[in-house]
Coordinates of C-alpha atoms in Angstrom, one line a residue:
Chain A
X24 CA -11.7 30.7 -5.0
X25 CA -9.4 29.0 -7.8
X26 CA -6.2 26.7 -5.9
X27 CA -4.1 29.2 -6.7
X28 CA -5.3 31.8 -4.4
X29 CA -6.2 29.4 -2.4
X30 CA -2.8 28.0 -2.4
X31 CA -1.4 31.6 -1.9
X32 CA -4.0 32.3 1.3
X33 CA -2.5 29.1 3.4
X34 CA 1.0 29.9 2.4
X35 CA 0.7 33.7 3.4
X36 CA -1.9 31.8 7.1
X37 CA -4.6 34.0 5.6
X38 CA -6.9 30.6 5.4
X39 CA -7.8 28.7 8.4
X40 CA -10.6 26.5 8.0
X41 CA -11.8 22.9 8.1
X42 CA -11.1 21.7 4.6
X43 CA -14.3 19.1 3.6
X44 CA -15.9 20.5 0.8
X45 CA -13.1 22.1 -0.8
X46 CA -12.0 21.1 -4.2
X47 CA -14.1 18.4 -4.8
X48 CA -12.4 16.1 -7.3
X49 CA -8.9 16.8 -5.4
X50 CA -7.3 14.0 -2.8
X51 CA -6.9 15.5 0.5
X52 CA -4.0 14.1 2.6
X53 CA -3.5 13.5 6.6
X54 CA -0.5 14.7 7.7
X55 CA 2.3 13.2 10.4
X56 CA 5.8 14.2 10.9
X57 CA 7.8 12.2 13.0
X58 CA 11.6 12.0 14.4
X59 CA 13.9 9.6 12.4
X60 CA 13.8 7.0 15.2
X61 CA 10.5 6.2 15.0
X62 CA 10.2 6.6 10.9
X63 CA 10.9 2.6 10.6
X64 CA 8.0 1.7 13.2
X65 CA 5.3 4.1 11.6
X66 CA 6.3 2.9 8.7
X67 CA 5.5 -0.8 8.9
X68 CA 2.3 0.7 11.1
X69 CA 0.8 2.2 7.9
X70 CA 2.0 -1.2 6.3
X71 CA 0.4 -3.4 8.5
X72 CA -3.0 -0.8 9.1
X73 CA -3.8 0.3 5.7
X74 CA -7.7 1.0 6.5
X75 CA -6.2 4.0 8.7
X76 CA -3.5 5.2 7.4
X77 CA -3.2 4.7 3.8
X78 CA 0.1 5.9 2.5
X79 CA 0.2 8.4 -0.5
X80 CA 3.8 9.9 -0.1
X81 CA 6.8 9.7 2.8
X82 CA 9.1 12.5 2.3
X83 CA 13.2 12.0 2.2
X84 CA 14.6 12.3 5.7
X85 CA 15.2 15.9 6.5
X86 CA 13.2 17.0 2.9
X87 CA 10.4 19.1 3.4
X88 CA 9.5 19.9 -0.6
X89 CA 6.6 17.4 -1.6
X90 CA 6.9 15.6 -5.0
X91 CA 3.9 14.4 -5.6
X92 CA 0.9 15.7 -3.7
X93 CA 1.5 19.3 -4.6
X94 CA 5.2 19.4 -6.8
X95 CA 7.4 21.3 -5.0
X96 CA 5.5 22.4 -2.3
X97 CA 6.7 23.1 1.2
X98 CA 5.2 20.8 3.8
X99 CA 5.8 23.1 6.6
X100 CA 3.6 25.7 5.1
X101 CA 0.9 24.6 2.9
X102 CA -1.8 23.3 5.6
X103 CA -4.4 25.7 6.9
X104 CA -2.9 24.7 10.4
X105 CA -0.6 21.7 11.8
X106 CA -0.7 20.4 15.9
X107 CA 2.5 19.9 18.1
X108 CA 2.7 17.8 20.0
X109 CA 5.4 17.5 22.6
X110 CA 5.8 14.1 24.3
X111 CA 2.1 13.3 23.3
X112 CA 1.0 16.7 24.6
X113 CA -1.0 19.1 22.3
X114 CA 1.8 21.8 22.8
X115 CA 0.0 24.0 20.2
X116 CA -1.9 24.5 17.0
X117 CA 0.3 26.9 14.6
X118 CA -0.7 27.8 10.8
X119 CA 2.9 27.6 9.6
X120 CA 5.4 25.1 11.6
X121 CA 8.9 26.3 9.6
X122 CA 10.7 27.5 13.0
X123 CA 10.0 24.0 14.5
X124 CA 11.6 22.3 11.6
X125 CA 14.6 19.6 12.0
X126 CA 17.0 17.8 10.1
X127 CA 15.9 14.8 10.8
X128 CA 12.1 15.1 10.5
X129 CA 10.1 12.7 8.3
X130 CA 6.5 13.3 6.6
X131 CA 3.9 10.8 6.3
X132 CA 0.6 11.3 3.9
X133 CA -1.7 9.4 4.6
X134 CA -5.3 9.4 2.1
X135 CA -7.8 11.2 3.9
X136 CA -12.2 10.3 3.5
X137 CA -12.9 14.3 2.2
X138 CA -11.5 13.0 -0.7
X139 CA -14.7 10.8 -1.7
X140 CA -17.0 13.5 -0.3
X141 CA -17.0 15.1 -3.5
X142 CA -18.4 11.5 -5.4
X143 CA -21.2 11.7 -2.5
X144 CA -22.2 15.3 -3.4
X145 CA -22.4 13.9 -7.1
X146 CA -24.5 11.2 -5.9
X147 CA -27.5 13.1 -4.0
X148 CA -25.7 12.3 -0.6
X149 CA -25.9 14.2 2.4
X150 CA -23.1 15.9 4.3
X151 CA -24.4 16.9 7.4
X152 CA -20.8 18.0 8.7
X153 CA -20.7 20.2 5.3
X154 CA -24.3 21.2 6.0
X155 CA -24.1 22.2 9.1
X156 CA -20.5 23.8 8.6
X157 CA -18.5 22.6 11.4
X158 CA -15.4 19.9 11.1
X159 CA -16.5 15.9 11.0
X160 CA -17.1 14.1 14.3
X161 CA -14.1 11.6 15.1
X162 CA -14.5 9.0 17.7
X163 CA -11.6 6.9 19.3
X164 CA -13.0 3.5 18.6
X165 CA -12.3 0.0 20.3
X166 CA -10.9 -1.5 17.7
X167 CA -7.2 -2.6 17.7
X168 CA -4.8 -1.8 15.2
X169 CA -2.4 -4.0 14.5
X170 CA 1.1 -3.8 16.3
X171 CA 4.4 -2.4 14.7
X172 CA 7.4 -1.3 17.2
X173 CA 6.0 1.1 19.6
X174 CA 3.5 1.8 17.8
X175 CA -0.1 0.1 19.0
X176 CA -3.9 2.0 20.5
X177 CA -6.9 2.1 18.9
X178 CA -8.8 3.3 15.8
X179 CA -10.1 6.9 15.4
X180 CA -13.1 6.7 13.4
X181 CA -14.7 9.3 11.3
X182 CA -18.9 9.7 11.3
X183 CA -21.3 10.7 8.7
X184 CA -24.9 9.7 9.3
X185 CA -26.7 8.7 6.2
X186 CA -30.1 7.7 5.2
X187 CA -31.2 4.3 5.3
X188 CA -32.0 4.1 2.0
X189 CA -28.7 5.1 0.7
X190 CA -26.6 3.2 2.7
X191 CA -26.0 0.7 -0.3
X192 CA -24.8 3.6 -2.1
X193 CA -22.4 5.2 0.2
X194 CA -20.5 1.9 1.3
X195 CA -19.8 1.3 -3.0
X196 CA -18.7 5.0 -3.4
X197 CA -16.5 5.0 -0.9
X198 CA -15.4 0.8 -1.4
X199 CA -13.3 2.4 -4.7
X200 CA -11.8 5.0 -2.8
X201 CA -9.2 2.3 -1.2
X202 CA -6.3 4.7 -0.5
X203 CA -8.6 7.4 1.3
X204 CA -10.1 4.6 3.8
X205 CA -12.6 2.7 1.6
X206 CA -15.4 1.0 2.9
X207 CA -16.7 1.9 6.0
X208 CA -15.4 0.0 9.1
X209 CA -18.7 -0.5 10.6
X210 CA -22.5 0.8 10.1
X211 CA -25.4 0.8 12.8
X212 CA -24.5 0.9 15.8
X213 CA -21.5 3.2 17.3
X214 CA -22.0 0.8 20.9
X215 CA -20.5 -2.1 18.8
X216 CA -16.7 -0.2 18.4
X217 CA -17.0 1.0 21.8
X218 CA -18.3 4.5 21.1
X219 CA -20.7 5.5 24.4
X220 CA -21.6 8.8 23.8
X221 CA -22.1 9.7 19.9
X222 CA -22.5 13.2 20.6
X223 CA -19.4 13.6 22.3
X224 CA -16.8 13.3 19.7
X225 CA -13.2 12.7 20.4
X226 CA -11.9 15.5 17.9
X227 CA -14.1 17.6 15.4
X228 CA -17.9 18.4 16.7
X229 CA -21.2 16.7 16.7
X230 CA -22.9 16.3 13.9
X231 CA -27.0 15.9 14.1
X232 CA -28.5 12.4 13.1
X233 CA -32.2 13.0 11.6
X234 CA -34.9 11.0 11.7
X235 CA -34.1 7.3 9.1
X236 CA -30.5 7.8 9.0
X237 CA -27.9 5.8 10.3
X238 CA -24.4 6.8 12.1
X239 CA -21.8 5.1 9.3
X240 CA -17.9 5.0 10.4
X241 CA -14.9 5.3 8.4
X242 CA -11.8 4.3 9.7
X243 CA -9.7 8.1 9.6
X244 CA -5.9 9.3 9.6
X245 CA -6.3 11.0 12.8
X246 CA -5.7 7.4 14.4
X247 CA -1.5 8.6 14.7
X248 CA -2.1 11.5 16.6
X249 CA -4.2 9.5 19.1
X250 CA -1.5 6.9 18.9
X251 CA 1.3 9.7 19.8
X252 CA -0.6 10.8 22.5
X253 CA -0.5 7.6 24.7
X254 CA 3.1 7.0 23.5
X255 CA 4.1 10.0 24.9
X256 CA 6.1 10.7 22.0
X257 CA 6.9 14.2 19.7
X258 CA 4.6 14.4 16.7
X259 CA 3.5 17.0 14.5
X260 CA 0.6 16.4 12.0
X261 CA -2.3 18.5 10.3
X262 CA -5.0 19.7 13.0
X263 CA -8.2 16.8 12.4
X264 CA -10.2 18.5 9.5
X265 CA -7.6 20.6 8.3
X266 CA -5.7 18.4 5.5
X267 CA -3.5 18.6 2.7
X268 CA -5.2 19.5 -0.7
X269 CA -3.3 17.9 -3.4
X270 CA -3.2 19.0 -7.2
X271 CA -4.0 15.3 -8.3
X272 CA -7.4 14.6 -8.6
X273 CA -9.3 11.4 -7.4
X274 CA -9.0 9.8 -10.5
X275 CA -4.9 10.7 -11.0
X276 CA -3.8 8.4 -8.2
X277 CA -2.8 6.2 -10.5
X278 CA 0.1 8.4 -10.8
X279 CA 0.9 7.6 -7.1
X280 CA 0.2 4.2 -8.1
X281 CA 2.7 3.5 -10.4
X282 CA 0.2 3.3 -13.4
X283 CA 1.6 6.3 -15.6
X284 CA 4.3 3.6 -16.5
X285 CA 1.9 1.9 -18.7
X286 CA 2.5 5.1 -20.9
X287 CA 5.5 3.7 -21.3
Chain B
X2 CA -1.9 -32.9 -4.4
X3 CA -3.5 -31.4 -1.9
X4 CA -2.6 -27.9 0.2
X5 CA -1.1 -30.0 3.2
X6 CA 0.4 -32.1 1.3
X7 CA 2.6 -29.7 -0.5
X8 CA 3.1 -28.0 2.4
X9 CA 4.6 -31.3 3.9
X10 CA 7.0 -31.9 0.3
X11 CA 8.3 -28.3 0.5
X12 CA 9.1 -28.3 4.5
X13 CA 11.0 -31.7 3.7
X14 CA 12.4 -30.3 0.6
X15 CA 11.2 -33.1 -1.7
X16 CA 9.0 -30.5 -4.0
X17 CA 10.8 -28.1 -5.4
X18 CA 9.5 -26.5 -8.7
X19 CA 8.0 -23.3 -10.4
X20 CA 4.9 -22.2 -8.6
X21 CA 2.7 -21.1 -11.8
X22 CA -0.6 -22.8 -12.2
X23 CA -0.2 -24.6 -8.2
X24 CA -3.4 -23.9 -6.4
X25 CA -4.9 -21.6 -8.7
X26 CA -6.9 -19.3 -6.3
X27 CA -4.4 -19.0 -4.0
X28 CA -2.2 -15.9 -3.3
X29 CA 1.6 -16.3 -4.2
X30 CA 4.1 -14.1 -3.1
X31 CA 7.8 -12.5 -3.7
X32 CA 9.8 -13.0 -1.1
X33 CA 12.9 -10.6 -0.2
X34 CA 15.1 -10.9 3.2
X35 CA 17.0 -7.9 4.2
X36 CA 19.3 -7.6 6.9
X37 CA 18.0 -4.8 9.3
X38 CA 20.1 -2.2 7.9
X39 CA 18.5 -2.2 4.9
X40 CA 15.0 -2.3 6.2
X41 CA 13.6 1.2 6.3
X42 CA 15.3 2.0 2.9
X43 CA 13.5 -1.2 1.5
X44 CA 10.1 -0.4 3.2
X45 CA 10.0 3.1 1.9
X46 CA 11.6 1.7 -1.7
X47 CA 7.9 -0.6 -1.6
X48 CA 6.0 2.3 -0.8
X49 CA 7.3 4.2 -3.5
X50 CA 7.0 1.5 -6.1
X51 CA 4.1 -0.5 -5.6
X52 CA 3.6 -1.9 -9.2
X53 CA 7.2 -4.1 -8.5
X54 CA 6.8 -4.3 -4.8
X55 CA 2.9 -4.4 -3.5
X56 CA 3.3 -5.3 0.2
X57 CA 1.6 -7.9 1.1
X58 CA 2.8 -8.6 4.8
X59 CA 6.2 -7.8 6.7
X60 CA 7.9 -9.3 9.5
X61 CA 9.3 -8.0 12.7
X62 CA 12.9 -7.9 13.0
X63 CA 14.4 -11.2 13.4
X64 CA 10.7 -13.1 13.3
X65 CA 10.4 -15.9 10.7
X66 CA 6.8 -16.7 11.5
X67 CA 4.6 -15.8 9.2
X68 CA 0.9 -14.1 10.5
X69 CA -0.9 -13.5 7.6
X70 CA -0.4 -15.8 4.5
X71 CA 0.5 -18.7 6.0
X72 CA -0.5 -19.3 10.0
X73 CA 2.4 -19.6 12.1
X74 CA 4.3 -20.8 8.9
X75 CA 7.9 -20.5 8.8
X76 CA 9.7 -18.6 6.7
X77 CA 12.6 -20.1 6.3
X78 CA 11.3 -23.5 4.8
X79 CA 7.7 -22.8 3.4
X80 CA 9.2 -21.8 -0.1
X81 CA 10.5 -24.6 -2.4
X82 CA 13.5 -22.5 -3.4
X83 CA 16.1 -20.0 -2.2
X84 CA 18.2 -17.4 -3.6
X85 CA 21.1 -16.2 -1.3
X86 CA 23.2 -13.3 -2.3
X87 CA 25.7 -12.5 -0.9
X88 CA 27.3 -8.6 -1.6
X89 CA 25.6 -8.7 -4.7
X90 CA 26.3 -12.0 -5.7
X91 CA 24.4 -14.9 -6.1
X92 CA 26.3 -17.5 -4.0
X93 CA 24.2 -20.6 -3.3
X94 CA 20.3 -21.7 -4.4
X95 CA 18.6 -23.8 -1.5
X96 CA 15.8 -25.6 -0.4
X97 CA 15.9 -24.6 3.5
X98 CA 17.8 -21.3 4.6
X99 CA 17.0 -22.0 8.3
X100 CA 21.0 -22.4 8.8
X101 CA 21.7 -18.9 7.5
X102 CA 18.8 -17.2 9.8
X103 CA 20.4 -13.7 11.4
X104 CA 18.4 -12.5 14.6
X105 CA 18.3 -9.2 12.2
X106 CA 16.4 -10.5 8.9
X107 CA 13.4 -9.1 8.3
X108 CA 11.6 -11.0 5.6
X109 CA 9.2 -8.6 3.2
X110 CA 6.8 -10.6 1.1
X111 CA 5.1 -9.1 -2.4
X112 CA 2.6 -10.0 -4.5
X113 CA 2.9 -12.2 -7.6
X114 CA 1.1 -12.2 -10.8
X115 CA 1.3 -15.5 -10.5
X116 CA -2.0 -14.8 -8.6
X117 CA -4.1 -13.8 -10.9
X118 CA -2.9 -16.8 -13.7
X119 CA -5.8 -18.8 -12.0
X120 CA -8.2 -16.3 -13.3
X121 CA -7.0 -15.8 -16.8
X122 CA -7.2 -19.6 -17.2
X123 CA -11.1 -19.5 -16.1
X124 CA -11.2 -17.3 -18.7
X125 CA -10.1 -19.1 -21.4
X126 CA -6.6 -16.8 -21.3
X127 CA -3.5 -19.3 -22.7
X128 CA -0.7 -19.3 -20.5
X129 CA 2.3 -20.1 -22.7
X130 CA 5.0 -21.1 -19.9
X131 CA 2.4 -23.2 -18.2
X132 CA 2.0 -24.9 -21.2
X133 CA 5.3 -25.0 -22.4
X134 CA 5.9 -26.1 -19.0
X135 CA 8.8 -23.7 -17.9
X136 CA 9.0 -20.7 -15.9
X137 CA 7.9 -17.7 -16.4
X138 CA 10.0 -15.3 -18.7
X139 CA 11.6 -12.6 -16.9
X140 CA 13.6 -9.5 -18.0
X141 CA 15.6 -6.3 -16.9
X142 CA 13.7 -3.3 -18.5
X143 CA 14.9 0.4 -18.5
X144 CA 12.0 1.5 -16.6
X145 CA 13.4 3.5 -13.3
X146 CA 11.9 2.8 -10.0
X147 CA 11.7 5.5 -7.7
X148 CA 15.0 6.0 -5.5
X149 CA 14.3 5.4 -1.5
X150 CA 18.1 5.6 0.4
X151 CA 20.1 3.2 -1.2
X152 CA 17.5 1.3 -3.1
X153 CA 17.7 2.4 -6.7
X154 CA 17.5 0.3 -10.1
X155 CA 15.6 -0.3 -13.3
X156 CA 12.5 -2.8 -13.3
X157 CA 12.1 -6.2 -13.8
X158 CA 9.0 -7.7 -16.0
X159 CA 7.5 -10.6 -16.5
X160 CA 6.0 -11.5 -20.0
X161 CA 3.5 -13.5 -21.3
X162 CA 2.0 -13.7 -24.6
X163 CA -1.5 -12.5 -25.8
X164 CA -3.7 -13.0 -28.3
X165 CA -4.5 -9.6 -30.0
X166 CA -8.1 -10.5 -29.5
X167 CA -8.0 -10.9 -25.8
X168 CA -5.5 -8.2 -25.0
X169 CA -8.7 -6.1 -23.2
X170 CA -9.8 -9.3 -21.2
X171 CA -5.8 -9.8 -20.0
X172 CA -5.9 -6.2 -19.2
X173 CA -8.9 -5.6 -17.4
X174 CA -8.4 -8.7 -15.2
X175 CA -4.6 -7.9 -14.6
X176 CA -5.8 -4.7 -13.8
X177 CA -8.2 -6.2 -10.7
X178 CA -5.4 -7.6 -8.9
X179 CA -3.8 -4.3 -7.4
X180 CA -1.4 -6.1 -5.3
X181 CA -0.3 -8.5 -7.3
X182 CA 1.3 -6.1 -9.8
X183 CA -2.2 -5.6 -11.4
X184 CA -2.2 -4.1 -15.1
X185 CA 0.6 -4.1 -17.5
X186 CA 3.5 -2.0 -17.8
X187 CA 3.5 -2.5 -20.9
X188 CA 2.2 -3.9 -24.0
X189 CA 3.5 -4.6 -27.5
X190 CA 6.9 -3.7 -28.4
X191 CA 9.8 -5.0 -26.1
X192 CA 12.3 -2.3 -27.6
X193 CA 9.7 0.5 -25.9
X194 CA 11.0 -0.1 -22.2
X195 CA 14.4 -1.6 -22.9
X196 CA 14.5 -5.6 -24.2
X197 CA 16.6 -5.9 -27.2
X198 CA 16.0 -9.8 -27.6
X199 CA 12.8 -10.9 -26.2
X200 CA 14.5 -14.4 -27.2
X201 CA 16.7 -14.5 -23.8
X202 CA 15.5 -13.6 -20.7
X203 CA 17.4 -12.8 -17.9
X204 CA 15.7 -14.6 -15.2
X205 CA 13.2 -17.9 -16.3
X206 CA 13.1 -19.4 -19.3
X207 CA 12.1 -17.9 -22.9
X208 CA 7.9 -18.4 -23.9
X209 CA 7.3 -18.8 -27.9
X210 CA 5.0 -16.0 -28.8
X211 CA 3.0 -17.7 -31.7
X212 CA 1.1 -15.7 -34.9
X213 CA -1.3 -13.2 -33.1
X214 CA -0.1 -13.0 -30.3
X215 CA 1.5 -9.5 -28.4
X216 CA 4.0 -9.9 -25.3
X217 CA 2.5 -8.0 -22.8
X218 CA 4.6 -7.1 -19.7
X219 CA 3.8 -6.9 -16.4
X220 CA 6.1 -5.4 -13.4
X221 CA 7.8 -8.5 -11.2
X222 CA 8.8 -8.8 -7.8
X223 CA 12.3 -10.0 -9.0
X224 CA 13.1 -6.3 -9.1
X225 CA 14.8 -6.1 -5.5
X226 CA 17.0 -9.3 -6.4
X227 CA 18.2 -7.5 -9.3
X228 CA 18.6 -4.6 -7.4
X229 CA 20.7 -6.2 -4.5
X230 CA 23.0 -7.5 -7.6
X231 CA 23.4 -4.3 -8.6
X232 CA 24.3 -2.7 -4.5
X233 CA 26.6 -5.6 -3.8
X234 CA 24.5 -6.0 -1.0
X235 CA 23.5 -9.6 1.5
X236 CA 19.7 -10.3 0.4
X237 CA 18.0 -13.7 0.6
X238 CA 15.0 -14.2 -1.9
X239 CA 13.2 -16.9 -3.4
X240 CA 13.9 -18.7 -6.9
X241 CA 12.2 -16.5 -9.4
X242 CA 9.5 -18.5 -10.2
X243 CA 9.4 -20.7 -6.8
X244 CA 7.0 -18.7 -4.8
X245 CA 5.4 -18.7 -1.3
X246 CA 1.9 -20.2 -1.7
X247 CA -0.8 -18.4 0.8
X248 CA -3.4 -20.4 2.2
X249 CA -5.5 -17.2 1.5
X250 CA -7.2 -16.8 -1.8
X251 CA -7.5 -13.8 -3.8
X252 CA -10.5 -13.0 -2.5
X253 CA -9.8 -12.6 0.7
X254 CA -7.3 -10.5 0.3
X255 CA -9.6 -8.3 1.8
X256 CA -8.0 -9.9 5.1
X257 CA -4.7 -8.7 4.5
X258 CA -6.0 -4.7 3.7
X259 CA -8.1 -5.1 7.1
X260 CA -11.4 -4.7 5.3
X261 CA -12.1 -7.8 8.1
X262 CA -12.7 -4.9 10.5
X263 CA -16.0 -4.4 8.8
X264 CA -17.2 -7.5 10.7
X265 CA -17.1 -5.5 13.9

């Protein structure tokens, strides 16, 4: 499937599937669209918590066209499927969120960890989540982010379990990808960020740990809509697995960066 | 002089010049102060322009106590110098602006490329206004930010003077420091991005470029003073050139990107 038709298929709600694997060299984005009056507070929360939510583009008030993710693209339409939530209730999960759109909605995308996914493939690394074909375990972790406004709860945390062997490997992949998460937030042991049960994941399913392979955790973009939930407030945002596929690549975001002004 | 020390001079006002080539690990920073109005439109302004504005730590609304690059440090008399504009214009250069505090400021710090100076030195990199002993030459170029609200204006550089030889050593370790403007803008010919007479700057003092030498450009976190000039709006700053001095070095900025959680 070429992005075009693929493109075509999420605009038209034809596609509705998790999105790792897709694309390979292309960023993948989280999604969160929030009220005006809380725009200032997430705003200085991605500031202040860039491991989780690494900002790659904040729409006008009110604008819903993207400029630099996908030019020109409607945000309201071009995710496989988005989640309402209604004063932190999961209200519904909807493959095109036009009808709920108002004036004075703001977009947040934040880098997502599919994004480097691709760079493991290249690199003989396993994808269990991909092998096994189900969405990436997330776990609500015990670590704090750091205060802005109303906006304070814990980490979500993305898991992929990989060998012992490569775990060198995996943590310098993912260490350059510093606007889809980086490094991992912590290797070993999922007791130590207050995960009990590592086969009961928060959002996404379980993914199988073989025999020398360690669980590794990155922190993940899903941490707003666990955030909105214990607020209690009105968010909508992609449904966890189901990002934003940009037309930049991995190696354009420079162009979100700033960096094509060295062309200059 | 030692770290304390200085810190003692500046609180007491009795040090008050440039910053370049002070404590040459150490992070130094940009500092604009907004009144809350202004915030969200200057918070999504740093998003969208991170090569003049790289955020490097923001305060709550009406806090002057710095968290992150100085402990408990405040604001208001932890930088040798002060800019105060007033609607645009610059009405008064201080020492201490605790007098002037609002309970609505919100103070935004940015990285410097005064940061990485430390590291060209190491590398045998000539610094031309820390040996001609003056500050660093600064200049309005007609390189557009990106609009966010009312925030809109062309950027401001700083330049320094390379050997031709060791243009791909400045480069590459500009280039390192991503939130401290990291890699030029621009290098060679100041009539490519808008500076008719590299001979007058319009902040800091002119550098001599000698025979073999290029004036490279890299974006500067004078921008937003410019900018408020140019809005006739209230905005507190430092001095170009008299910037906040972090006790973190630049390698742990890790801190400050809350790679720390990896600890856990």
């Amino acid at each position: 499937m070429d992005l075009l038709k693929y493109r075509e298929m999420v605009e038209n709600t034809s596609f509705c599937e998790p999105t790792a694997g897709l694309f390979k060299d292309h960023i993948q984005a989280n999604l969160v669209i929030l009220p005006f009056k809380y725009a200032y507070d997430f705003l200085l929360f991605c500031q202040r918590n860039p491991k989780p939510c690494p900002l790659l583009e904040v729409l006008d008030r009110g604008d819903y066209k993207l400029r630099a993710l996908i030019k020109d693209a409607d945000i309201r339409s071009c995710l496989p499927l988005y989640r309402v939530y209604e004063k932190g209730l999961l209200k519904a999960e909807l493959k095109d969120i036009s009808n709920l759109w108002q004036d004075d909605f703001v977009s947040f995308l934040l880098g997502c960890s599919f994004s480097f996914e691709g760079d493991f493939m290249k690199h003989e690394l396993e994808l269990r989540h991909i092998e096994e074909a189900h969405n990436v375990p997330m776990y609500i972790s015990d670590i704090d982010c750091e205060e802005a406004g109303i906006f304070k709860g814990k980490m979500v945390v993305s898991m992929r379990p990989i060998l012992k062997e490569k775990l060198r490997l995996a943590y310098e992949l993912s260490a350059k990808y510093l606007f889809m998460h980086g490094a991992p937030i912590h290797i070993g042991d999922p007791d130590k960020i207050g995960i009990k049960d590592i086969n009961s994941p928060d959002f996404g399913e379980k993914s199988s740990i073989k025999e020398g392979e360690v669980p590794v955790f990155w922190a993940c973009g899903v941490t707003p809509q666990y955030i909105a939930q214990l607020l209690k407030i009105d968010m909508i945002s992609h449904a966890p697995g189901y990002m934003l596929i940009s037309d930049l690549k991995n190696e354009d975001l420079g162009i979100l960066r700033g960096e094509k002004c060295f062309l200059r």
